[in-house]
Amino acid sequence: MADREEALREFVAVTGAEEERARFFLESAGWDLQIALASFYEDGGDEDILTLPQPTPSSISRGTGASDHRVTSFRDLVHAQEEDDEEEEGQRFYAGGSERSGQQIVGPPRKKSPNELVEDLFKGAKEHGAVAVDRTAKSGGETSKPKPFAGGGYRLGATPEEESAYVAGERRPNSSQDVHVVLKLWKSGFSLDSGELRSYQDPSNAQFLDDIRRGEVPAELRRLARGGQVNLDMEDHRDEDYVKPKSVFRAFTGEGQKLGSTAPQVMGTSSPAQQAENEAKASSAIVIDESEPVTNIQIRLADGGRLVQKFNHSHRIRDIRLFIVDARPAMAATSFVLMTTFPNKELTDENQTLKEANLLNAVIVQRLT
């Protein structure tokens, strides 16, 4: 009952009709206010005149005289609102009958120009905390440039009797997970860093642009960071056409063969995921007795890779060979020898323990034969 009374009061307030007439239209429409209003105006009820109250004299500014009452109809109010929304909703058309009895058709919303779209992206980002950065000021105090080398290494012995020692390098916690991306907004699309142009109108890019407008990091950049921090810079190139960046030279990363062999073998590379899985299996196959002395052995592989594995002093050289074959299954059918560095010496007796062969914390090189 409370809802019906509320609908009745609202109907009377909008139309200015008497309560009995308002109740008639509401009951005919099953107390649906919108349907009742439509029925009322289809019956000519919109010819009723509404008089809007004049502001009080205290609200009238000095120098202006008293004006007449503003007299308007409900249709005028509706049309005024339609004109305000026309830019967003698109042009309106009527099919059949008159404006009052025909069917209204709303055209598609007006598409924003690339210039307006870029403006919206920057506006949305600023509203959610983005800060404009001066490039000259940024380059002057920037200290986040990565160091050329921050890992560990081996200090080789000066004499055959002196053991090699592993020297730990500086650790950078989680820095390898941080990602810095530059979003460049062009006249006809956007690009990430030196990537290809992506159209603003492509539906597959809609979610990415919506995230930027809301001040959020897009999901594809979060996946790229793998849980790390994403630093996103936005560059305004809305008045420029996209220019494809020059290709960056990359060192050779394909396949090759060892020269000097009567039947050289081609060494292929497996996928990084498969290679990591093989190395993990090989490492777990080495049984370490924590109660016994332990050493680290670095192995330089013939394919350019490097392995570091923990062994007991009592492990034998043949255990290193088995570890290499497990980590690189493609080498199972390949003939190779193991050698020391400085001086180069082939390890022919693979029954020797690492301690007997003076290989504690040593570097071993694999050489194909």
mmCIF file of C-alpha atoms in Angstrom:
data_model
loop_
_atom_site.group_PDB
_atom_site.id
_atom_site.type_symbol
_atom_site.label_atom_id
_atom_site.label_comp_id
_atom_site.label_asym_id
_atom_site.label_seq_id
_atom_site.Cartn_x
_atom_site.Cartn_y
_atom_site.Cartn_z
ATOM 1 C CA MET A 1 0.000 0.000 0.000
ATOM 2 C CA ALA A 2 2.839 2.381 0.765
ATOM 3 C CA ASP A 3 4.265 1.860 -2.741
ATOM 4 C CA ARG A 4 0.864 2.602 -4.303
ATOM 5 C CA GLU A 5 0.436 5.772 -2.292
ATOM 6 C CA GLU A 6 3.914 6.873 -3.300
ATOM 7 C CA ALA A 7 3.138 6.168 -6.990
ATOM 8 C CA LEU A 8 -0.143 8.078 -6.663
ATOM 9 C CA ARG A 9 1.557 11.123 -5.134
ATOM 10 C CA GLU A 10 4.264 11.092 -7.801
ATOM 11 C CA PHE A 11 1.682 10.779 -10.610
ATOM 12 C CA VAL A 12 -0.249 13.766 -9.274
ATOM 13 C CA ALA A 13 2.936 15.789 -8.799
ATOM 14 C CA VAL A 14 4.063 15.130 -12.397
ATOM 15 C CA THR A 15 0.753 15.508 -14.223
ATOM 16 C CA GLY A 16 -1.201 17.856 -11.977
ATOM 17 C CA ALA A 17 -4.250 15.594 -12.432
ATOM 18 C CA GLU A 18 -6.880 15.022 -9.793
ATOM 19 C CA GLU A 19 -6.366 12.103 -7.423
ATOM 20 C CA GLU A 20 -9.325 10.103 -8.770
ATOM 21 C CA ARG A 21 -8.100 10.454 -12.320
ATOM 22 C CA ALA A 22 -4.562 9.532 -11.278
ATOM 23 C CA ARG A 23 -5.832 6.434 -9.465
ATOM 24 C CA PHE A 24 -7.762 5.395 -12.601
ATOM 25 C CA PHE A 25 -4.663 5.452 -14.810
ATOM 26 C CA LEU A 26 -2.512 3.684 -12.188
ATOM 27 C CA GLU A 27 -5.033 0.895 -11.639
ATOM 28 C CA SER A 28 -5.383 0.434 -15.417
ATOM 29 C CA ALA A 29 -1.594 0.083 -15.671
ATOM 30 C CA GLY A 30 -1.322 -2.357 -12.750
ATOM 31 C CA TRP A 31 0.222 0.409 -10.631
ATOM 32 C CA ASP A 32 3.193 0.731 -13.018
ATOM 33 C CA LEU A 33 3.986 4.442 -12.878
ATOM 34 C CA GLN A 34 5.753 4.622 -16.253
ATOM 35 C CA ILE A 35 2.947 2.847 -18.135
ATOM 36 C CA ALA A 36 0.321 4.976 -16.375
ATOM 37 C CA LEU A 37 2.113 8.208 -17.367
ATOM 38 C CA ALA A 38 2.366 7.038 -20.978
ATOM 39 C CA SER A 39 -1.355 6.225 -21.067
ATOM 40 C CA PHE A 40 -2.205 9.586 -19.524
ATOM 41 C CA TYR A 41 -0.351 11.583 -22.167
ATOM 42 C CA GLU A 42 -1.617 9.403 -25.023
ATOM 43 C CA ASP A 43 -5.137 10.423 -23.961
ATOM 44 C CA GLY A 44 -4.211 14.090 -24.357
ATOM 45 C CA GLY A 45 -3.285 14.666 -20.770
ATOM 46 C CA ASP A 46 -0.080 16.411 -21.863
ATOM 47 C CA GLU A 47 -2.149 19.417 -22.864
ATOM 48 C CA ASP A 48 -2.467 20.147 -19.174
ATOM 49 C CA ILE A 49 -0.409 23.158 -18.176
ATOM 50 C CA LEU A 50 2.125 23.088 -15.379
ATOM 51 C CA THR A 51 3.037 26.344 -13.681
ATOM 52 C CA LEU A 52 6.480 26.416 -12.140
ATOM 53 C CA PRO A 53 6.768 28.612 -9.012
ATOM 54 C CA GLN A 54 8.706 31.831 -9.342
ATOM 55 C CA PRO A 55 11.829 32.247 -7.158
ATOM 56 C CA THR A 56 11.360 34.332 -4.021
ATOM 57 C CA PRO A 57 12.286 38.034 -4.245
ATOM 58 C CA SER A 58 15.326 37.471 -2.021
ATOM 59 C CA SER A 59 16.838 35.175 -4.646
ATOM 60 C CA ILE A 60 16.424 37.756 -7.471
ATOM 61 C CA SER A 61 19.560 39.754 -8.075
ATOM 62 C CA ARG A 62 19.512 43.533 -7.952
ATOM 63 C CA GLY A 63 18.769 45.426 -11.120
ATOM 64 C CA THR A 64 16.326 42.810 -12.508
ATOM 65 C CA GLY A 65 12.610 43.333 -12.531
ATOM 66 C CA ALA A 66 9.945 40.797 -11.640
ATOM 67 C CA SER A 67 9.372 38.402 -14.539
ATOM 68 C CA ASP A 68 6.210 36.538 -15.524
ATOM 69 C CA HIS A 69 5.545 32.999 -14.412
ATOM 70 C CA ARG A 70 7.301 30.386 -16.543
ATOM 71 C CA VAL A 71 4.551 28.339 -18.173
ATOM 72 C CA THR A 72 5.520 25.071 -19.826
ATOM 73 C CA SER A 73 4.097 21.647 -20.544
ATOM 74 C CA PHE A 74 5.415 18.254 -19.512
ATOM 75 C CA ARG A 75 6.398 17.602 -23.125
ATOM 76 C CA ASP A 76 8.718 20.636 -23.014
ATOM 77 C CA LEU A 77 10.486 19.238 -19.964
ATOM 78 C CA VAL A 78 10.988 15.868 -21.649
ATOM 79 C CA HIS A 79 12.285 17.457 -24.851
ATOM 80 C CA ALA A 80 14.741 19.612 -22.906
ATOM 81 C CA GLN A 81 16.229 16.520 -21.278
ATOM 82 C CA GLU A 82 16.375 14.720 -24.643
ATOM 83 C CA GLU A 83 18.361 17.601 -26.139
ATOM 84 C CA ASP A 84 20.894 17.394 -23.301
ATOM 85 C CA ASP A 85 21.400 13.659 -23.851
ATOM 86 C CA GLU A 86 21.406 13.794 -27.655
ATOM 87 C CA GLU A 87 25.174 14.134 -27.883
ATOM 88 C CA GLU A 88 25.716 10.927 -25.907
ATOM 89 C CA GLU A 89 22.775 8.810 -27.099
ATOM 90 C CA GLY A 90 22.776 9.743 -30.784
ATOM 91 C CA GLN A 91 20.109 11.162 -33.092
ATOM 92 C CA ARG A 92 16.452 10.223 -32.523
ATOM 93 C CA PHE A 93 14.083 9.107 -35.292
ATOM 94 C CA TYR A 94 10.344 8.351 -35.341
ATOM 95 C CA ALA A 95 8.775 5.584 -37.396
ATOM 96 C CA GLY A 96 5.051 5.748 -38.221
ATOM 97 C CA GLY A 97 2.288 7.985 -36.820
ATOM 98 C CA SER A 98 3.027 11.272 -35.130
ATOM 99 C CA GLU A 99 5.586 12.147 -32.509
ATOM 100 C CA ARG A 100 3.098 11.224 -29.806
ATOM 101 C CA SER A 101 1.902 7.887 -31.202
ATOM 102 C CA GLY A 102 4.812 6.670 -33.359
ATOM 103 C CA GLN A 103 7.711 4.420 -32.394
ATOM 104 C CA GLN A 104 10.875 6.207 -31.374
ATOM 105 C CA ILE A 105 14.219 4.905 -32.693
ATOM 106 C CA VAL A 106 17.497 6.075 -31.169
ATOM 107 C CA GLY A 107 20.526 5.993 -33.414
ATOM 108 C CA PRO A 108 23.964 4.723 -32.310
ATOM 109 C CA PRO A 109 25.938 6.942 -29.923
ATOM 110 C CA ARG A 110 28.320 9.397 -31.463
ATOM 111 C CA LYS A 111 31.826 7.949 -31.603
ATOM 112 C CA LYS A 112 34.540 9.918 -29.917
ATOM 113 C CA SER A 113 37.432 11.152 -32.002
ATOM 114 C CA PRO A 114 40.919 9.791 -31.212
ATOM 115 C CA ASN A 115 41.804 13.189 -29.762
ATOM 116 C CA GLU A 116 38.894 13.029 -27.301
ATOM 117 C CA LEU A 117 39.651 9.404 -26.457
ATOM 118 C CA VAL A 118 43.279 10.203 -25.591
ATOM 119 C CA GLU A 119 42.100 13.158 -23.516
ATOM 120 C CA ASP A 120 39.745 10.855 -21.581
ATOM 121 C CA LEU A 121 42.552 8.394 -20.911
ATOM 122 C CA PHE A 122 44.841 11.065 -19.474
ATOM 123 C CA LYS A 123 41.982 12.618 -17.506
ATOM 124 C CA GLY A 124 40.988 9.266 -15.996
ATOM 125 C CA ALA A 125 44.583 8.431 -15.097
ATOM 126 C CA LYS A 126 45.086 11.802 -13.382
ATOM 127 C CA GLU A 127 41.856 11.436 -11.415
ATOM 128 C CA HIS A 128 43.194 8.166 -9.985
ATOM 129 C CA GLY A 129 46.568 9.507 -8.860
ATOM 130 C CA ALA A 130 48.759 9.655 -11.978
ATOM 131 C CA VAL A 131 51.322 12.456 -11.905
ATOM 132 C CA ALA A 132 52.771 14.358 -14.862
ATOM 133 C CA VAL A 133 56.543 13.795 -15.088
ATOM 134 C CA ASP A 134 59.047 16.186 -16.606
ATOM 135 C CA ARG A 135 61.373 14.118 -18.780
ATOM 136 C CA THR A 136 64.372 16.388 -18.152
ATOM 137 C CA ALA A 137 63.836 16.268 -14.384
ATOM 138 C CA LYS A 138 63.411 12.506 -14.468
ATOM 139 C CA SER A 139 66.603 11.848 -16.388
ATOM 140 C CA GLY A 140 68.665 14.073 -14.091
ATOM 141 C CA GLY A 141 68.127 12.105 -10.883
ATOM 142 C CA GLU A 142 67.303 8.693 -12.251
ATOM 143 C CA THR A 143 69.346 5.963 -10.586
ATOM 144 C CA SER A 144 67.360 2.867 -11.530
ATOM 145 C CA LYS A 145 69.638 1.950 -14.445
ATOM 146 C CA PRO A 146 70.620 -1.707 -14.055
ATOM 147 C CA LYS A 147 74.192 -2.616 -13.314
ATOM 148 C CA PRO A 148 76.095 -4.580 -15.966
ATOM 149 C CA PHE A 149 76.823 -7.490 -13.641
ATOM 150 C CA ALA A 150 75.453 -8.281 -10.208
ATOM 151 C CA GLY A 151 75.802 -12.066 -9.951
ATOM 152 C CA GLY A 152 78.375 -14.321 -8.370
ATOM 153 C CA GLY A 153 81.530 -15.840 -9.818
ATOM 154 C CA TYR A 154 84.462 -18.146 -9.199
ATOM 155 C CA ARG A 155 87.923 -17.010 -8.205
ATOM 156 C CA LEU A 156 90.309 -19.463 -9.852
ATOM 157 C CA GLY A 157 93.343 -20.792 -8.091
ATOM 158 C CA ALA A 158 96.756 -19.437 -9.010
ATOM 159 C CA THR A 159 98.329 -22.903 -8.813
ATOM 160 C CA PRO A 160 96.996 -26.404 -9.572
ATOM 161 C CA GLU A 161 96.963 -27.119 -5.839
ATOM 162 C CA GLU A 162 94.903 -24.062 -4.934
ATOM 163 C CA GLU A 163 91.163 -24.638 -5.004
ATOM 164 C CA SER A 164 88.755 -22.391 -6.872
ATOM 165 C CA ALA A 165 86.441 -20.393 -4.613
ATOM 166 C CA TYR A 166 82.941 -19.137 -5.305
ATOM 167 C CA VAL A 167 82.459 -15.409 -4.668
ATOM 168 C CA ALA A 168 78.861 -14.315 -4.056
ATOM 169 C CA GLY A 169 77.705 -11.137 -5.775
ATOM 170 C CA GLU A 170 75.227 -8.469 -4.811
ATOM 171 C CA ARG A 171 71.653 -9.696 -4.533
ATOM 172 C CA ARG A 172 68.822 -7.611 -5.881
ATOM 173 C CA PRO A 173 65.611 -8.757 -4.172
ATOM 174 C CA ASN A 174 62.703 -9.094 -6.617
ATOM 175 C CA SER A 175 64.194 -6.458 -8.951
ATOM 176 C CA SER A 176 64.128 -8.896 -11.860
ATOM 177 C CA GLN A 177 60.328 -9.035 -11.509
ATOM 178 C CA ASP A 178 59.770 -5.281 -11.823
ATOM 179 C CA VAL A 179 58.516 -4.154 -15.231
ATOM 180 C CA HIS A 180 58.743 -0.700 -16.780
ATOM 181 C CA VAL A 181 56.374 -0.104 -19.717
ATOM 182 C CA VAL A 182 55.876 3.004 -21.852
ATOM 183 C CA LEU A 183 52.342 3.438 -23.250
ATOM 184 C CA LYS A 184 52.444 5.654 -26.337
ATOM 185 C CA LEU A 185 49.100 7.131 -27.440
ATOM 186 C CA TRP A 186 49.160 7.933 -31.188
ATOM 187 C CA LYS A 187 46.630 9.541 -33.526
ATOM 188 C CA SER A 188 45.182 6.230 -34.730
ATOM 189 C CA GLY A 189 46.077 3.830 -31.905
ATOM 190 C CA PHE A 190 48.527 3.015 -29.120
ATOM 191 C CA SER A 191 51.678 0.969 -28.681
ATOM 192 C CA LEU A 192 53.610 -0.524 -25.768
ATOM 193 C CA ASP A 193 57.322 0.276 -25.731
ATOM 194 C CA SER A 194 58.552 -0.541 -29.241
ATOM 195 C CA GLY A 195 55.622 -2.824 -30.062
ATOM 196 C CA GLU A 196 53.176 -2.764 -32.952
ATOM 197 C CA LEU A 197 50.325 -0.253 -33.289
ATOM 198 C CA ARG A 198 47.036 -1.345 -31.679
ATOM 199 C CA SER A 199 43.829 0.327 -32.832
ATOM 200 C CA TYR A 200 41.562 2.250 -30.462
ATOM 201 C CA GLN A 201 38.537 0.741 -32.251
ATOM 202 C CA ASP A 202 39.627 -2.900 -31.925
ATOM 203 C CA PRO A 203 37.247 -4.642 -29.450
ATOM 204 C CA SER A 204 40.120 -6.752 -28.137
ATOM 205 C CA ASN A 205 41.777 -3.567 -26.836
ATOM 206 C CA ALA A 206 38.646 -2.218 -25.109
ATOM 207 C CA GLN A 207 39.378 -3.817 -21.724
ATOM 208 C CA PHE A 208 42.992 -2.549 -21.792
ATOM 209 C CA LEU A 209 41.863 1.040 -22.435
ATOM 210 C CA ASP A 210 39.107 0.831 -19.814
ATOM 211 C CA ASP A 211 41.667 -0.239 -17.194
ATOM 212 C CA ILE A 212 43.878 2.739 -18.079
ATOM 213 C CA ARG A 213 40.891 5.099 -17.875
ATOM 214 C CA ARG A 214 40.076 3.764 -14.385
ATOM 215 C CA GLY A 215 43.663 4.212 -13.246
ATOM 216 C CA GLU A 216 44.318 0.450 -13.038
ATOM 217 C CA VAL A 217 47.199 -1.622 -14.383
ATOM 218 C CA PRO A 218 45.889 -3.796 -17.260
ATOM 219 C CA ALA A 219 45.869 -7.539 -16.682
ATOM 220 C CA GLU A 220 48.318 -8.272 -19.515
ATOM 221 C CA LEU A 221 50.945 -6.042 -17.859
ATOM 222 C CA ARG A 222 50.363 -7.675 -14.451
ATOM 223 C CA ARG A 223 50.944 -11.093 -16.009
ATOM 224 C CA LEU A 224 54.137 -9.771 -17.570
ATOM 225 C CA ALA A 225 55.426 -8.665 -14.140
ATOM 226 C CA ARG A 226 54.628 -12.059 -12.516
ATOM 227 C CA GLY A 227 53.711 -10.510 -9.191
ATOM 228 C CA GLY A 228 56.256 -7.699 -9.334
ATOM 229 C CA GLN A 229 55.728 -3.962 -9.608
ATOM 230 C CA VAL A 230 54.581 -2.414 -12.890
ATOM 231 C CA ASN A 231 55.801 1.114 -13.653
ATOM 232 C CA LEU A 232 53.666 2.533 -16.456
ATOM 233 C CA ASP A 233 54.533 5.764 -18.281
ATOM 234 C CA MET A 234 52.072 7.387 -20.715
ATOM 235 C CA GLU A 235 53.343 9.487 -23.610
ATOM 236 C CA ASP A 236 51.064 11.846 -25.551
ATOM 237 C CA HIS A 237 51.538 11.517 -29.333
ATOM 238 C CA ARG A 238 47.905 12.204 -30.286
ATOM 239 C CA ASP A 239 48.953 14.645 -33.051
ATOM 240 C CA GLU A 240 51.486 12.238 -34.556
ATOM 241 C CA ASP A 241 51.162 9.260 -36.835
ATOM 242 C CA TYR A 242 52.578 5.973 -35.603
ATOM 243 C CA VAL A 243 56.208 5.473 -36.573
ATOM 244 C CA LYS A 244 57.479 1.920 -36.546
ATOM 245 C CA PRO A 245 60.688 1.771 -34.467
ATOM 246 C CA LYS A 246 63.891 0.499 -35.976
ATOM 247 C CA SER A 247 64.573 -3.162 -35.307
ATOM 248 C CA VAL A 248 67.096 -3.815 -32.549
ATOM 249 C CA PHE A 249 70.058 -6.034 -33.369
ATOM 250 C CA ARG A 250 69.959 -9.363 -31.561
ATOM 251 C CA ALA A 251 72.851 -11.711 -31.144
ATOM 252 C CA PHE A 252 72.690 -15.159 -32.726
ATOM 253 C CA THR A 253 70.429 -17.443 -30.661
ATOM 254 C CA GLY A 254 69.779 -20.270 -33.096
ATOM 255 C CA GLU A 255 71.529 -23.568 -33.694
ATOM 256 C CA GLY A 256 75.101 -24.328 -34.670
ATOM 257 C CA GLN A 257 77.621 -27.086 -35.071
ATOM 258 C CA LYS A 258 81.083 -27.754 -33.754
ATOM 259 C CA LEU A 259 83.821 -27.502 -36.371
ATOM 260 C CA GLY A 260 86.684 -29.949 -36.709
ATOM 261 C CA SER A 261 84.624 -33.093 -36.217
ATOM 262 C CA THR A 262 84.316 -35.728 -38.921
ATOM 263 C CA ALA A 263 80.577 -35.860 -38.283
ATOM 264 C CA PRO A 264 79.615 -32.657 -36.505
ATOM 265 C CA GLN A 265 76.411 -32.827 -34.549
ATOM 266 C CA VAL A 266 73.825 -30.054 -34.468
ATOM 267 C CA MET A 267 72.937 -28.959 -30.968
ATOM 268 C CA GLY A 268 69.344 -27.685 -30.727
ATOM 269 C CA THR A 269 67.797 -25.708 -27.903
ATOM 270 C CA SER A 270 64.664 -26.804 -26.074
ATOM 271 C CA SER A 271 62.068 -24.420 -24.736
ATOM 272 C CA PRO A 272 63.004 -22.527 -21.534
ATOM 273 C CA ALA A 273 60.209 -24.236 -19.596
ATOM 274 C CA GLN A 274 61.272 -27.727 -20.662
ATOM 275 C CA GLN A 275 64.933 -26.935 -19.984
ATOM 276 C CA ALA A 276 64.138 -25.688 -16.472
ATOM 277 C CA GLU A 277 62.113 -28.833 -15.789
ATOM 278 C CA ASN A 278 64.996 -31.070 -16.932
ATOM 279 C CA GLU A 279 67.481 -29.185 -14.757
ATOM 280 C CA ALA A 280 65.202 -29.506 -11.723
ATOM 281 C CA LYS A 281 64.883 -33.278 -12.250
ATOM 282 C CA ALA A 282 68.638 -33.627 -12.658
ATOM 283 C CA SER A 283 69.287 -31.670 -9.465
ATOM 284 C CA SER A 284 66.809 -33.769 -7.460
ATOM 285 C CA ALA A 285 68.512 -36.946 -8.701
ATOM 286 C CA ILE A 286 71.731 -35.968 -6.870
ATOM 287 C CA VAL A 287 71.440 -37.253 -3.307
ATOM 288 C CA ILE A 288 73.162 -34.903 -0.869
ATOM 289 C CA ASP A 289 74.255 -36.046 2.586
ATOM 290 C CA GLU A 290 74.027 -32.884 4.686
ATOM 291 C CA SER A 291 76.116 -34.454 7.399
ATOM 292 C CA GLU A 292 79.061 -34.698 4.980
ATOM 293 C CA PRO A 293 81.121 -31.821 3.501
ATOM 294 C CA VAL A 294 79.444 -30.103 0.542
ATOM 295 C CA THR A 295 80.849 -28.216 -2.465
ATOM 296 C CA ASN A 296 79.443 -26.334 -5.455
ATOM 297 C CA ILE A 297 80.524 -27.284 -8.976
ATOM 298 C CA GLN A 298 79.958 -24.960 -11.959
ATOM 299 C CA ILE A 299 79.661 -26.688 -15.320
ATOM 300 C CA ARG A 300 80.107 -24.822 -18.606
ATOM 301 C CA LEU A 301 78.191 -26.726 -21.260
ATOM 302 C CA ALA A 302 79.083 -27.071 -24.922
ATOM 303 C CA ASP A 303 75.775 -25.406 -25.928
ATOM 304 C CA GLY A 304 76.765 -22.229 -24.087
ATOM 305 C CA GLY A 305 74.670 -22.923 -20.997
ATOM 306 C CA ARG A 306 75.872 -23.109 -17.414
ATOM 307 C CA LEU A 307 74.861 -25.336 -14.543
ATOM 308 C CA VAL A 308 75.693 -25.029 -10.856
ATOM 309 C CA GLN A 309 75.091 -28.055 -8.666
ATOM 310 C CA LYS A 310 75.817 -29.001 -5.068
ATOM 311 C CA PHE A 311 77.763 -32.238 -4.466
ATOM 312 C CA ASN A 312 79.343 -34.033 -1.519
ATOM 313 C CA HIS A 313 83.113 -34.341 -1.509
ATOM 314 C CA SER A 314 82.605 -38.088 -1.886
ATOM 315 C CA HIS A 315 80.707 -37.821 -5.160
ATOM 316 C CA ARG A 316 82.641 -39.027 -8.199
ATOM 317 C CA ILE A 317 83.323 -37.433 -11.566
ATOM 318 C CA ARG A 318 80.935 -39.835 -13.251
ATOM 319 C CA ASP A 319 78.140 -38.359 -11.111
ATOM 320 C CA ILE A 320 78.806 -35.026 -12.819
ATOM 321 C CA ARG A 321 78.525 -36.708 -16.229
ATOM 322 C CA LEU A 322 75.188 -38.291 -15.270
ATOM 323 C CA PHE A 323 73.967 -34.921 -13.965
ATOM 324 C CA ILE A 324 74.789 -33.258 -17.312
ATOM 325 C CA VAL A 325 72.962 -35.956 -19.283
ATOM 326 C CA ASP A 326 69.888 -35.633 -17.049
ATOM 327 C CA ALA A 327 69.871 -31.847 -17.378
ATOM 328 C CA ARG A 328 70.423 -32.000 -21.172
ATOM 329 C CA PRO A 329 68.790 -35.221 -22.448
ATOM 330 C CA ALA A 330 69.864 -34.374 -26.015
ATOM 331 C CA MET A 331 73.478 -35.033 -24.967
ATOM 332 C CA ALA A 332 72.797 -38.626 -23.929
ATOM 333 C CA ALA A 333 73.891 -39.871 -27.365
ATOM 334 C CA THR A 334 76.696 -37.302 -27.710
ATOM 335 C CA SER A 335 80.329 -38.093 -26.996
ATOM 336 C CA PHE A 336 81.972 -35.533 -24.731
ATOM 337 C CA VAL A 337 84.744 -35.191 -22.166
ATOM 338 C CA LEU A 338 85.029 -33.138 -18.985
ATOM 339 C CA MET A 339 87.976 -30.800 -18.473
ATOM 340 C CA THR A 340 89.270 -28.389 -15.862
ATOM 341 C CA THR A 341 90.208 -24.761 -16.549
ATOM 342 C CA PHE A 342 93.547 -23.055 -15.993
ATOM 343 C CA PRO A 343 95.286 -25.312 -16.611
ATOM 344 C CA ASN A 344 93.172 -27.271 -19.081
ATOM 345 C CA LYS A 345 93.212 -30.911 -18.096
ATOM 346 C CA GLU A 346 90.970 -33.730 -19.221
ATOM 347 C CA LEU A 347 89.348 -35.727 -16.415
ATOM 348 C CA THR A 348 90.009 -39.233 -17.656
ATOM 349 C CA ASP A 349 89.534 -41.167 -14.388
ATOM 350 C CA GLU A 350 85.840 -40.671 -13.631
ATOM 351 C CA ASN A 351 86.006 -43.025 -10.626
ATOM 352 C CA GLN A 352 87.893 -40.402 -8.633
ATOM 353 C CA THR A 353 86.008 -38.475 -5.987
ATOM 354 C CA LEU A 354 85.766 -34.732 -6.287
ATOM 355 C CA LYS A 355 88.124 -34.289 -3.382
ATOM 356 C CA GLU A 356 90.694 -36.710 -4.838
ATOM 357 C CA ALA A 357 90.558 -34.904 -8.206
ATOM 358 C CA ASN A 358 90.947 -31.501 -6.490
ATOM 359 C CA LEU A 359 87.595 -30.310 -7.915
ATOM 360 C CA LEU A 360 86.121 -28.708 -4.808
ATOM 361 C CA ASN A 361 84.344 -25.454 -5.808
ATOM 362 C CA ALA A 362 85.820 -25.872 -9.278
ATOM 363 C CA VAL A 363 84.733 -24.963 -12.788
ATOM 364 C CA ILE A 364 84.352 -27.893 -15.221
ATOM 365 C CA VAL A 365 84.069 -27.495 -18.975
ATOM 366 C CA GLN A 366 82.200 -29.903 -21.250
ATOM 367 C CA ARG A 367 83.843 -30.440 -24.642
ATOM 368 C CA LEU A 368 82.312 -32.440 -27.466
ATOM 369 C CA THR A 369 84.476 -35.049 -29.195
#
